[in-house]
Structure formats: C-alpha cells, structure tokens
Coordinates of C-alpha atoms in Angstrom, one line a residue:
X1 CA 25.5 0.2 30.3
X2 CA 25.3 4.1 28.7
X3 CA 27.6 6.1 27.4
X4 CA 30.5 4.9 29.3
X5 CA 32.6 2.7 27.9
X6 CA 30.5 2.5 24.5
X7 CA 33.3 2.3 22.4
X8 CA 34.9 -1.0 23.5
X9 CA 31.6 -2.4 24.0
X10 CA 30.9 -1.8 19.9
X11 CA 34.3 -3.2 19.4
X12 CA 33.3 -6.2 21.4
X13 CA 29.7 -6.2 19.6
X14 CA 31.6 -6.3 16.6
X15 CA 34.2 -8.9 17.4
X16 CA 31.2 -10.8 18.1
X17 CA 29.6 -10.5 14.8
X18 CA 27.2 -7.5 15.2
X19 CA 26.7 -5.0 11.9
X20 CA 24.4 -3.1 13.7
X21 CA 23.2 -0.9 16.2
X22 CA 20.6 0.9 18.2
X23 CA 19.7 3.8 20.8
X24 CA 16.7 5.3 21.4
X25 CA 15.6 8.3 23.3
X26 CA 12.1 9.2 24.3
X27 CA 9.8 12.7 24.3
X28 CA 7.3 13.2 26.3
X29 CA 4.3 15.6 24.8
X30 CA 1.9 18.0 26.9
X31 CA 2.1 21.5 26.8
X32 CA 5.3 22.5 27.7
X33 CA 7.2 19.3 27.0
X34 CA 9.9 17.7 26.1
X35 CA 11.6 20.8 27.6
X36 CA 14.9 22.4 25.5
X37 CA 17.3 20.5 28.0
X38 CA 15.2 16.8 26.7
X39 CA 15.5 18.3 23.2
X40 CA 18.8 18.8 23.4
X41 CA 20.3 16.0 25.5
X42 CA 19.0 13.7 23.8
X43 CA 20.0 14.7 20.4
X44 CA 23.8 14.3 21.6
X45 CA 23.2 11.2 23.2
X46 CA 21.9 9.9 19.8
X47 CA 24.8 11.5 18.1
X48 CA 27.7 11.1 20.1
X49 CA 26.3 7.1 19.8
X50 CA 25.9 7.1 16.1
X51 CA 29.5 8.7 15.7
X52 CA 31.3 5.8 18.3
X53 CA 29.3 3.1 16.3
X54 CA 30.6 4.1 13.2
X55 CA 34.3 4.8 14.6
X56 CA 34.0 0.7 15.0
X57 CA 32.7 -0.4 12.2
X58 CA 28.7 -0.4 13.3
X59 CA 25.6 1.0 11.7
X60 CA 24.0 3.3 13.9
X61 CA 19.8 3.1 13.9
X62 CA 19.2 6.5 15.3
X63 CA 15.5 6.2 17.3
X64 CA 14.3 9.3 18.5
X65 CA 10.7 8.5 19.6
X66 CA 8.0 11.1 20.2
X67 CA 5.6 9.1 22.2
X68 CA 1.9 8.7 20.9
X69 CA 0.7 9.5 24.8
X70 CA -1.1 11.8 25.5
X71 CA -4.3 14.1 24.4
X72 CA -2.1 16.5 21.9
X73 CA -3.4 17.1 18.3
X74 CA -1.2 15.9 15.4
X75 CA -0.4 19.8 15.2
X76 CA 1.4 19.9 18.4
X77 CA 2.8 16.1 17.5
X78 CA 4.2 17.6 14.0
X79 CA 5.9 20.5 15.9
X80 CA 7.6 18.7 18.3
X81 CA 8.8 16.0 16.1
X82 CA 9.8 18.5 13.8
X83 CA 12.2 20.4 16.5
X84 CA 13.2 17.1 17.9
X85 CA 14.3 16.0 14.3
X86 CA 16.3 19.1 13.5
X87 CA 18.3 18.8 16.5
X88 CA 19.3 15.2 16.2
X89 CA 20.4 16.5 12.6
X90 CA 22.6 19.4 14.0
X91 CA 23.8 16.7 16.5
X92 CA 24.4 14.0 14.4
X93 CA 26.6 16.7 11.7
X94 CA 28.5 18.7 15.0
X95 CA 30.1 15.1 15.4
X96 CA 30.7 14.0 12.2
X97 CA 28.5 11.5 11.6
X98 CA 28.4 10.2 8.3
X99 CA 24.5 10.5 6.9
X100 CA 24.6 7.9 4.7
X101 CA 25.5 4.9 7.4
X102 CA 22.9 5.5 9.3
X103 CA 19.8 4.5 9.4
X104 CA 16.7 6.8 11.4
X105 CA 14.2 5.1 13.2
X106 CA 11.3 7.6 13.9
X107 CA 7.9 7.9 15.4
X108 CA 4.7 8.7 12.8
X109 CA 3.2 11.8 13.2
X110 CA -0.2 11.1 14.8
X111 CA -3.0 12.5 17.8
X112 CA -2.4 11.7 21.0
X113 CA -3.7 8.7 21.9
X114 CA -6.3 10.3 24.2
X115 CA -7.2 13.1 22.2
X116 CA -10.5 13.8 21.6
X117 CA -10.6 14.1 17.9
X118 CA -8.2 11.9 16.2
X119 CA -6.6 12.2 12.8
X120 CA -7.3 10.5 9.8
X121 CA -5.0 7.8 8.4
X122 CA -4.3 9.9 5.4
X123 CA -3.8 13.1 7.8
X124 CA -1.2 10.6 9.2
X125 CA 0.9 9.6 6.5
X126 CA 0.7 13.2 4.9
X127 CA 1.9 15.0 8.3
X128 CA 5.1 12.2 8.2
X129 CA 6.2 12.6 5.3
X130 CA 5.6 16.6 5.4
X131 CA 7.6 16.3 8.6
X132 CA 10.3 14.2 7.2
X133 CA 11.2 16.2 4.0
X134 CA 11.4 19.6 6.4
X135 CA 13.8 17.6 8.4
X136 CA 15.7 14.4 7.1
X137 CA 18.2 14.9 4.4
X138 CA 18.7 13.0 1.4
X139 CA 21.8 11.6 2.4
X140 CA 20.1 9.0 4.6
X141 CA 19.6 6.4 2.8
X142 CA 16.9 4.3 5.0
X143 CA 14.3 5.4 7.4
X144 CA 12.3 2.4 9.3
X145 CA 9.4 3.5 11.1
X146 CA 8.8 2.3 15.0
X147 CA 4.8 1.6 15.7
X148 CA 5.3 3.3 18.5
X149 CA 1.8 1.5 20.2
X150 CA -0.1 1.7 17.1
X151 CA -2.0 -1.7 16.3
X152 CA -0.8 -3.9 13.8
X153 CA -4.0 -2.3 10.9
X154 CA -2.8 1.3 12.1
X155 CA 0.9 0.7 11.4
X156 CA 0.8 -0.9 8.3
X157 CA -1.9 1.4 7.3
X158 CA 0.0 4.6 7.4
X159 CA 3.1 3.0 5.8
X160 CA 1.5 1.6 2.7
X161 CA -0.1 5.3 2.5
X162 CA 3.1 7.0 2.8
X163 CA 4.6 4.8 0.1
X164 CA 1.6 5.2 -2.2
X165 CA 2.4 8.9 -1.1
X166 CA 6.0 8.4 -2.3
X167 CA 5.4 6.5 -5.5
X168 CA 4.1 9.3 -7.4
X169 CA 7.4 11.9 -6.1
X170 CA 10.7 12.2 -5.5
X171 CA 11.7 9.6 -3.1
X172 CA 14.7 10.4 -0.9
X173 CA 15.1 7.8 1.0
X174 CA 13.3 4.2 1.2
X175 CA 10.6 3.9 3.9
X176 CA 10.0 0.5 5.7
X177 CA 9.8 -0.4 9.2
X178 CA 11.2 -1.3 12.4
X179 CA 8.1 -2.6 14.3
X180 CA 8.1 -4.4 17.5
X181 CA 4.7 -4.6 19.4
X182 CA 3.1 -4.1 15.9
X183 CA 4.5 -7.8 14.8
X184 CA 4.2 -9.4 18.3
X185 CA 0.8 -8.6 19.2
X186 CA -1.2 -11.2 16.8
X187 CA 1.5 -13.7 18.1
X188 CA 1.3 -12.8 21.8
X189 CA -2.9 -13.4 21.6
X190 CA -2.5 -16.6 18.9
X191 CA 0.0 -19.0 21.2
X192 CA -1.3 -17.0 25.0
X193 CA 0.2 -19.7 26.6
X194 CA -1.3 -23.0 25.1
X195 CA 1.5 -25.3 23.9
X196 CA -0.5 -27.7 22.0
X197 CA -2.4 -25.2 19.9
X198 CA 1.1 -24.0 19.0
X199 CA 1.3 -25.6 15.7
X200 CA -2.3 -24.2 13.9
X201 CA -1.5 -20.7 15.5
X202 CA 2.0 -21.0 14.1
X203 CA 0.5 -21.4 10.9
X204 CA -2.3 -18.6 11.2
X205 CA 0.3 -16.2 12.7
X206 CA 2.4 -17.1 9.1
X207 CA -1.4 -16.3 7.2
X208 CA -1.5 -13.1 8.5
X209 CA 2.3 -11.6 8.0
X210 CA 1.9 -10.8 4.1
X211 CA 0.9 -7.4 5.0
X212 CA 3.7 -6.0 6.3
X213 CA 6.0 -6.7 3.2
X214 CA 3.7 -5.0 0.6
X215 CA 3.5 -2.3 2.8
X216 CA 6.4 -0.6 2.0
X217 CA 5.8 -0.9 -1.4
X218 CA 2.5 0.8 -1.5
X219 CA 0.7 -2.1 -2.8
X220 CA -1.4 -3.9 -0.5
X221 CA -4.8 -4.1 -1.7
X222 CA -6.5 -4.3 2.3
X223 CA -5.4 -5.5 5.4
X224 CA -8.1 -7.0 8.3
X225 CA -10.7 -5.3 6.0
X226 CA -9.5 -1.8 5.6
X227 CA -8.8 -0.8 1.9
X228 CA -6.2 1.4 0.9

C-alpha cells in the first residue's frame, strides 16, 4: 500500500492501537543524482504522509535517507543532504504539518562507502550537526538517527560525538536513534542459527547493548575499544 487510501489505513492503525508512524524515501548519490524530480517527489511524498498521519491522530517519523553508497566525499554527502533536507521542510510547511509532532529520522553525513579517503568520526558528527542546524528547525522536538549501514562502533560512535558536540551548545532538539541493522547485527552473528547456544548468546547480546543508551547522552567512556 502507498499513498492511496493512507488515510483510512492510519485510522485503522489507530483503531488498532498505533501512536506512531513511518515513511521513508531514499537518495541515491553520484554525480548528478538524486535528480530535482527525486528531490522533489520525495519531499511531498514525506509531507503529504506526515500531514494525513497527523489528521488521524499519528506521529509521523519523517525518514528521508541519503544512502551511504557510493565513492562521494562527505562534501558532496553534506550538499545533497542539505538540499534534500530543505525541501522536505518546504514540503512538510506547504501542507501544514505541525513541526513539533513529528519526529525526523535522517541519514549521518558521512564518505561514501567506497570512497577512497574516508572521513574521520569527528568530521562525521561535525558535518551532521552543521547540516542539521542549516536545515532542521527548532520546532522539532526529536531527531533519531538511522545507521544507514554503518556498523554497530560507527553508529554509536558518531552519536555519542554529536551529543558531546551538543552538550557544550544550544541544543534544539534531542538527538538519539532509530537504528535497525546497527542493533541486529551482533544478534544476527551471536544466535546464527544454533538453538541451544541461544541462552549464553542471549546473555552476551544483553552485555554488549549498554552502549547504545549512553550514547545519546554523550557519556560513554569506549565502546569495542574505541575511546571517545
């Protein structure tokens, strides 16, 4: 299901117990994409989505995700995701959508993932949050970070940094995340299939989550030996 028909399906959503939502749309980098028309699309796809889930009583997660494929330079990933950004905002205001019932569930600014000379951790988080003050008003209360393919160090890496980052500004909105292969990975390789071992690799998998909920507090000491 799309568009079509969106509106009864939030009200059935809702009926069923639902509070929240979520739609992402995906952008391609090389050189000469995503093209205007992606750019564009998109963004009223997102909007005219955020807008219906909030006409039924829904929180919208707006996702637009920049992909980390590809061998662009976190430049050409900061200008894309910077356009991309500031027309889901035109979008999102064009149909009414209230800022501060949404939540936006972005990529990180990072290299390509076959670039050649990939940034730093700290060139990460400080291209983000550069990105995200030129972009993302203060009315949204929440932004929760996708890992987009990043591994489960990189992820929480960049978001602790960001925090830290944070902590000694302004913060506008709270930073946290939204991660999905960055959680499931360790689990995926712990229980690969093995019933029995289940129960010690439940109880490793539990050993190694702490991470993720200091990170968006800026406090974790190290995680799988990095410092930060």
């Amino acid at each position: 299901p799309g568009i079509d028909g969106l509106g009864k399906r939030c009200q059935e959503y809702y009926a069923a117990g639902a509070r929240f939502a979520k739609w992402r749309a995906v952008y391609t980098i090389t050189d000469k994409l995503p093209s205007e028309l992606c750019i564009h699309s998109n963004a009223e796809g997102l909007a005219y989505y955020a807008a219906t889930c909030q006409e039924n009583g829904l929180v919208p997660i707006v996702e637009p995700e920049v992909l980390m494929d590809g061998n662009h330079s976190i430049e050409r990933s900061m200008e894309v995701t910077i356009e991309v950004l500031n027309s889901v905002f035109k979008s999102l205001a064009d149909h009414h959508v209230n800022l501060e019932r949404i939540l936006l569930k972005p990529n990180m600014v990072y290299s390509g993932t076959s670039a050649a000379n990939r940034a730093s951790a700290q060139a990460v988080a400080e291209a983000t949050l550069r990105t995200l003050r030129r972009c993302v008003p203060p009315a949204v209360r929440g932004i929760v970070f996708l890992s987009g393919g990043q591994s489960e160090t990189d992820s929480t890496l960049h978001l602790d940094l960001m925090n830290k980052l944070m902590n000694a500004t302004t913060r506008p909105w709270a930073l946290s995340f939204s991660y999905g292969r960055a959680l499931q990975a360790s689990a995926i390789e712990l229980w690969n299939g093995k019933a029995r071992e289940r129960q010690g690799r439940a109880g490793r998998f539990l050993q190694a989550r702490p991470p993720e909920r200091g990170r968006r507090q800026g406090r974790v000491r190290s995680v799988d030996g990095v410092s930060s």
